């Protein structure tokens, strides 16, 4: 366990790609923070780099550094910045379309205490409601239990439940943290950063990093540390490729990161896939071609897993 005080020198790491306007908003919010960061490292994978250079140009109350990434992908871009850290003992991962409230970072710092190694912010414009009856049944079937609030838990086959809106607790222990805005102690982060498995547009790299960091200490959700996440459109892979990724990434997280390999846990993985299939049927009428392509990709990944070709 790491038993140290809150980070004092913070570097913010922002991966970006073709969202210069959002990036500028993010930077302005960091400039207005009541608890300032010392450095901001931007890693750009945009097609038009000039737009990013214009967005970051100006006088800022922190040291600004802009790097060009040879590859596109949040995990790889963040790793490039991690290699360039100097004397900072805190790392703020933040998306380029996130806007922090002036006291957000200060509220996150207040959550640090004995054995706390990471603090996640509250995405205030995307409140999560409590799961309905059908979802609660599905969570129960994959090991989530029936009673209690699943907020912040990683249930069964890497089903991440984000804290529900209106949390009464200022600081809530959690099992995973979204990289939309999370502050980590630098000495809790793996030397290699994000795992190489997560390349390009990917899902689950934040869950994998959270699992690695939790080996060093606790993660906390600070309900009063608020951001606005505009969630500007990102170019996703085609539906077929996206469907394959959804299944294969969940399998990787469940089996190799969370090490949920028992027979019952493997069964829970397939139960959750079946639940996702049933839950997706409502989209079939709205977008049949996309739905069919997505599930063709998922079935392709399932066959790969059943044939043992997704291991190793």
Coordinates of N, CA and C in Angstrom, one line a residue, residues 144-281:
X144 N -23.5 -9.9 -9.2 CA -23.5 -8.6 -8.6 C -24.3 -8.6 -7.3
X145 N -25.0 -9.7 -6.9 CA -25.8 -9.6 -5.8 C -27.1 -8.9 -6.0
X146 N -28.0 -9.0 -5.1 CA -29.3 -8.4 -5.3 C -29.5 -7.1 -4.5
X147 N -29.0 -7.1 -3.3 CA -29.2 -5.9 -2.5 C -28.0 -5.0 -2.6
X148 N -28.2 -3.7 -2.2 CA -27.1 -2.8 -2.2 C -27.0 -2.0 -3.5
X149 N -26.3 -0.9 -3.4 CA -26.1 0.0 -4.5 C -24.8 -0.5 -5.3
X150 N -24.9 -0.8 -6.6 CA -23.7 -1.3 -7.3 C -22.8 -0.1 -7.8
X151 N -23.0 1.1 -7.3 CA -22.2 2.2 -7.8 C -20.7 2.0 -7.6
X152 N -20.0 2.2 -8.7 CA -18.5 2.1 -8.6 C -18.0 0.8 -8.7
X153 N -18.8 -0.3 -8.8 CA -18.3 -1.6 -8.8 C -17.9 -2.1 -10.2
X154 N -17.1 -3.2 -10.2 CA -16.8 -3.9 -11.4 C -17.4 -5.3 -11.2
X155 N -18.5 -5.6 -11.8 CA -19.3 -6.8 -11.5 C -19.0 -7.8 -12.6
X156 N -18.8 -9.1 -12.2 CA -18.7 -10.2 -13.1 C -17.7 -10.0 -14.2
X157 N -18.2 -10.1 -15.4 CA -17.3 -10.0 -16.6 C -16.9 -8.6 -16.9
X158 N -16.4 -7.8 -16.0 CA -15.9 -6.5 -16.2 C -17.0 -5.5 -16.6
X159 N -18.2 -5.7 -15.9 CA -19.3 -4.8 -16.1 C -19.1 -3.6 -15.1
X160 N -18.7 -2.5 -15.7 CA -18.4 -1.3 -14.8 C -19.6 -0.5 -14.5
X161 N -20.0 -0.3 -13.3 CA -21.1 0.5 -12.9 C -20.6 1.8 -12.3
X162 N -21.0 2.9 -13.0 CA -20.5 4.2 -12.6 C -21.4 4.7 -11.4
X163 N -20.9 5.5 -10.5 CA -21.8 5.9 -9.3 C -23.0 6.6 -9.8
X164 N -24.1 6.3 -9.2 CA -25.4 6.9 -9.6 C -25.4 8.4 -9.2
X165 N -26.2 9.2 -10.0 CA -26.3 10.6 -9.7 C -26.9 10.9 -8.3
X166 N -26.6 12.0 -7.8 CA -27.2 12.4 -6.5 C -26.6 11.7 -5.3
X167 N -25.3 11.2 -5.4 CA -24.6 10.6 -4.3 C -24.6 11.5 -3.1
X168 N -25.0 10.9 -2.0 CA -25.0 11.7 -0.7 C -23.6 11.7 -0.1
X169 N -22.8 10.7 -0.4 CA -21.4 10.7 0.1 C -20.5 11.6 -0.7
X170 N -19.7 12.4 0.0 CA -18.7 13.2 -0.7 C -17.6 12.3 -1.4
X171 N -17.2 11.3 -0.6 CA -16.1 10.4 -1.1 C -16.6 8.9 -1.1
X172 N -16.7 8.3 -2.2 CA -17.2 7.0 -2.3 C -16.1 6.0 -2.8
X173 N -15.8 5.0 -2.1 CA -14.8 4.0 -2.7 C -15.4 3.3 -3.9
X174 N -14.5 3.2 -4.9 CA -14.9 2.6 -6.2 C -13.9 1.6 -6.7
X175 N -14.2 0.8 -7.6 CA -13.3 -0.2 -8.1 C -12.7 0.1 -9.5
X176 N -13.2 1.2 -10.1 CA -12.7 1.6 -11.4 C -12.9 3.1 -11.6
X177 N -12.1 3.7 -12.4 CA -12.3 5.2 -12.6 C -12.2 5.5 -14.1
X178 N -13.1 6.3 -14.6 CA -13.1 6.7 -15.9 C -12.0 7.7 -16.2
X179 N -11.3 7.6 -17.3 CA -10.2 8.6 -17.6 C -10.8 9.9 -18.2
X180 N -12.1 10.1 -18.2 CA -12.6 11.4 -18.6 C -12.0 12.5 -17.7
X181 N -11.8 12.2 -16.4 CA -11.1 13.1 -15.5 C -10.8 12.3 -14.2
X182 N -9.6 11.9 -14.1 CA -9.1 11.2 -12.9 C -7.7 11.6 -12.5
X183 N -7.5 11.8 -11.2 CA -6.2 12.2 -10.7 C -5.5 11.1 -10.0
X184 N -4.4 10.7 -10.4 CA -3.6 9.6 -9.8 C -2.3 10.1 -9.2
X185 N -1.9 9.4 -8.2 CA -0.6 9.5 -7.7 C 0.4 8.9 -8.7
X186 N 1.4 9.6 -9.1 CA 2.3 9.1 -10.1 C 2.9 7.8 -9.7
X187 N 3.3 7.6 -8.4 CA 4.0 6.4 -8.0 C 3.0 5.2 -7.9
X188 N 1.7 5.4 -8.1 CA 0.8 4.3 -8.2 C 0.6 3.8 -9.6
X189 N 1.0 4.5 -10.6 CA 0.8 4.1 -12.0 C 1.9 3.1 -12.4
X190 N 1.5 2.1 -13.2 CA 2.5 1.2 -13.8 C 3.5 1.9 -14.6
X191 N 4.8 1.4 -14.5 CA 5.8 2.0 -15.3 C 5.5 2.1 -16.7
X192 N 4.9 1.0 -17.2 CA 4.6 1.0 -18.7 C 3.3 1.7 -19.0
X193 N 2.6 2.3 -18.1 CA 1.4 3.0 -18.3 C 0.2 2.1 -18.7
X194 N -0.5 2.5 -19.8 CA -1.6 1.7 -20.3 C -1.1 0.5 -21.0
X195 N -1.8 -0.6 -21.0 CA -1.4 -1.8 -21.6 C -1.5 -1.7 -23.1
X196 N -0.5 -2.4 -23.8 CA -0.4 -2.3 -25.3 C -1.6 -3.0 -26.0
X197 N -2.3 -3.8 -25.2 CA -3.5 -4.5 -25.8 C -4.5 -3.5 -26.4
X198 N -4.6 -2.3 -25.7 CA -5.6 -1.3 -26.1 C -5.0 -0.4 -27.2
X199 N -5.2 -0.7 -28.4 CA -4.6 0.1 -29.5 C -5.7 0.8 -30.3
X200 N -5.4 1.9 -30.9 CA -6.4 2.6 -31.7 C -7.6 3.0 -30.8
X201 N -8.8 3.1 -31.5 CA -10.0 3.4 -30.7 C -10.3 2.1 -30.0
X202 N -10.4 2.2 -28.7 CA -10.5 1.0 -27.9 C -11.5 1.2 -26.7
X203 N -11.9 0.1 -26.0 CA -12.7 0.2 -24.9 C -12.1 -0.6 -23.7
X204 N -12.2 0.0 -22.5 CA -11.7 -0.7 -21.3 C -10.3 -0.4 -20.8
X205 N -9.6 0.5 -21.5 CA -8.3 0.8 -21.0 C -8.3 1.4 -19.6
X206 N -9.4 2.2 -19.3 CA -9.5 2.8 -18.0 C -9.8 1.7 -16.9
X207 N -10.5 0.7 -17.3 CA -10.8 -0.4 -16.3 C -9.5 -1.2 -16.0
X208 N -8.7 -1.4 -17.1 CA -7.4 -2.1 -16.9 C -6.4 -1.3 -16.0
X209 N -6.4 0.0 -16.3 CA -5.5 0.8 -15.5 C -5.9 0.9 -14.1
X210 N -7.2 1.0 -13.9 CA -7.7 1.0 -12.5 C -7.4 -0.3 -11.7
X211 N -7.5 -1.4 -12.4 CA -7.1 -2.7 -11.7 C -5.6 -2.7 -11.4
X212 N -4.8 -2.2 -12.2 CA -3.3 -2.1 -11.9 C -3.1 -1.2 -10.8
X213 N -3.7 0.0 -10.8 CA -3.5 1.0 -9.7 C -4.0 0.5 -8.4
X214 N -5.1 -0.2 -8.4 CA -5.7 -0.7 -7.1 C -4.8 -1.7 -6.4
X215 N -3.8 -2.2 -7.0 CA -2.8 -3.1 -6.3 C -2.0 -2.2 -5.4
X216 N -2.0 -0.9 -5.6 CA -1.2 0.0 -4.7 C -2.0 0.7 -3.6
X217 N -3.3 0.8 -3.8 CA -4.1 1.5 -2.9 C -5.6 1.6 -3.3
X218 N -6.3 2.6 -2.8 CA -7.7 2.7 -3.0 C -8.0 3.8 -4.0
X219 N -9.2 3.6 -4.7 CA -9.7 4.6 -5.6 C -11.0 5.2 -5.0
X220 N -11.1 6.5 -5.2 CA -12.3 7.2 -4.6 C -13.0 8.1 -5.7
X221 N -14.3 8.1 -5.6 CA -15.1 9.0 -6.4 C -15.5 10.2 -5.6
X222 N -15.1 11.4 -6.1 CA -15.4 12.6 -5.3 C -16.6 13.3 -6.0
X223 N -17.8 13.2 -5.3 CA -19.1 13.6 -5.9 C -19.1 15.1 -6.1
X224 N -18.4 15.9 -5.3 CA -18.4 17.3 -5.4 C -17.4 17.9 -6.4
X225 N -16.5 17.0 -6.9 CA -15.6 17.4 -7.9 C -16.2 17.2 -9.3
X226 N -16.7 18.3 -9.9 CA -17.6 18.2 -11.1 C -16.9 18.6 -12.4
X227 N -17.2 17.9 -13.4 CA -16.8 18.3 -14.8 C -18.1 18.2 -15.6
X228 N -18.0 18.9 -16.8 CA -18.9 18.8 -17.8 C -18.3 18.0 -19.0
X229 N -18.8 16.9 -19.3 CA -18.2 16.1 -20.4 C -19.1 16.2 -21.6
X230 N -18.6 17.0 -22.6 CA -19.5 17.3 -23.8 C -19.6 16.1 -24.7
X231 N -18.7 15.1 -24.6 CA -18.8 13.9 -25.4 C -19.0 14.2 -26.9
X232 N -18.1 15.0 -27.4 CA -18.2 15.3 -28.8 C -17.9 14.0 -29.6
X233 N -18.5 14.0 -30.8 CA -18.5 12.8 -31.6 C -17.1 12.4 -31.9
X234 N -16.8 11.1 -31.7 CA -15.5 10.5 -32.0 C -15.7 9.5 -33.1
X235 N -14.8 9.5 -34.1 CA -14.9 8.5 -35.2 C -14.7 7.1 -34.6
X236 N -15.7 6.3 -34.6 CA -15.7 4.9 -34.1 C -15.4 4.0 -35.3
X237 N -14.9 2.8 -35.0 CA -14.7 1.8 -36.1 C -16.0 1.4 -36.7
X238 N -16.0 0.8 -37.9 CA -17.3 0.3 -38.4 C -18.0 -0.7 -37.5
X239 N -19.3 -0.8 -37.6 CA -20.1 -1.6 -36.6 C -19.5 -3.0 -36.4
X240 N -19.1 -3.7 -37.5 CA -18.6 -5.0 -37.4 C -17.3 -5.1 -36.5
X241 N -16.4 -4.2 -36.8 CA -15.2 -4.1 -36.0 C -15.4 -3.7 -34.6
X242 N -16.4 -2.8 -34.4 CA -16.7 -2.3 -33.0 C -17.3 -3.5 -32.2
X243 N -18.2 -4.3 -32.9 CA -18.8 -5.4 -32.2 C -17.7 -6.4 -31.8
X244 N -16.8 -6.7 -32.6 CA -15.7 -7.6 -32.3 C -14.9 -7.1 -31.1
X245 N -14.6 -5.8 -31.1 CA -13.8 -5.2 -30.0 C -14.6 -5.3 -28.7
X246 N -15.9 -5.0 -28.7 CA -16.7 -5.1 -27.5 C -16.5 -6.4 -26.8
X247 N -16.7 -7.5 -27.6 CA -16.6 -8.8 -27.0 C -15.2 -9.2 -26.6
X248 N -14.2 -9.0 -27.5 CA -12.8 -9.4 -27.2 C -12.2 -8.6 -26.0
X249 N -12.5 -7.3 -26.0 CA -12.0 -6.5 -24.9 C -12.6 -6.9 -23.5
X250 N -13.9 -7.2 -23.5 CA -14.5 -7.6 -22.3 C -13.9 -9.0 -21.8
X251 N -13.7 -9.8 -22.8 CA -13.1 -11.1 -22.5 C -11.7 -10.9 -21.9
X252 N -10.9 -10.1 -22.5 CA -9.5 -9.8 -22.1 C -9.5 -9.2 -20.6
X253 N -10.4 -8.3 -20.4 CA -10.5 -7.7 -19.1 C -10.9 -8.7 -18.0
X254 N -11.9 -9.5 -18.4 CA -12.4 -10.4 -17.4 C -11.4 -11.5 -17.1
X255 N -10.8 -12.1 -18.1 CA -9.9 -13.2 -17.9 C -8.5 -12.8 -17.5
X256 N -8.0 -11.8 -18.1 CA -6.5 -11.5 -17.9 C -6.3 -10.4 -16.9
X257 N -7.2 -9.4 -16.8 CA -7.0 -8.3 -15.9 C -7.6 -8.6 -14.6
X258 N -8.9 -9.0 -14.6 CA -9.6 -9.2 -13.3 C -9.4 -10.7 -12.9
X259 N -8.9 -11.5 -13.7 CA -8.6 -12.9 -13.5 C -9.8 -13.7 -13.0
X260 N -10.9 -13.5 -13.7 CA -12.1 -14.2 -13.4 C -12.3 -15.3 -14.3
X261 N -11.7 -16.5 -13.9 CA -11.5 -17.6 -14.8 C -12.2 -18.9 -14.4
X262 N -12.9 -18.9 -13.3 CA -13.6 -20.1 -12.8 C -14.7 -20.4 -13.8
X263 N -15.2 -21.6 -13.7 CA -16.3 -22.1 -14.5 C -17.5 -21.2 -14.4
X264 N -17.9 -20.8 -13.2 CA -19.0 -20.0 -12.9 C -18.8 -18.6 -13.5
X265 N -17.6 -18.1 -13.4 CA -17.3 -16.7 -13.9 C -17.2 -16.7 -15.4
X266 N -16.8 -17.8 -16.0 CA -16.8 -17.9 -17.5 C -18.3 -18.0 -18.0
X267 N -19.1 -18.7 -17.2 CA -20.5 -18.7 -17.6 C -21.2 -17.3 -17.5
X268 N -20.8 -16.6 -16.4 CA -21.3 -15.2 -16.3 C -20.9 -14.3 -17.5
X269 N -19.8 -14.5 -18.1 CA -19.4 -13.8 -19.3 C -20.4 -14.0 -20.4
X270 N -20.8 -15.3 -20.6 CA -21.8 -15.6 -21.7 C -23.2 -15.1 -21.3
X271 N -23.5 -15.1 -20.1 CA -24.8 -14.6 -19.7 C -24.9 -13.1 -20.0
X272 N -23.8 -12.4 -19.7 CA -23.9 -11.0 -20.0 C -23.9 -10.7 -21.5
X273 N -23.3 -11.5 -22.3 CA -23.4 -11.3 -23.8 C -24.8 -11.5 -24.2
X274 N -25.4 -12.6 -23.6 CA -26.8 -12.8 -24.0 C -27.7 -11.7 -23.6
X275 N -27.5 -11.1 -22.4 CA -28.2 -9.9 -21.9 C -28.1 -8.7 -22.9
X276 N -26.8 -8.5 -23.3 CA -26.6 -7.4 -24.3 C -27.4 -7.6 -25.6
X277 N -27.4 -8.9 -26.0 CA -28.2 -9.2 -27.2 C -29.6 -8.9 -27.1
X278 N -30.2 -9.3 -25.9 CA -31.6 -9.0 -25.7 C -31.9 -7.5 -25.6
X279 N -30.9 -6.8 -24.9 CA -31.1 -5.4 -24.7 C -30.9 -4.6 -26.0
X280 N -30.3 -5.2 -27.0 CA -30.0 -4.5 -28.3 C -31.1 -4.6 -29.3
X281 N -32.1 -5.5 -29.0 CA -33.1 -5.8 -30.0 C -33.9 -4.5 -30.4

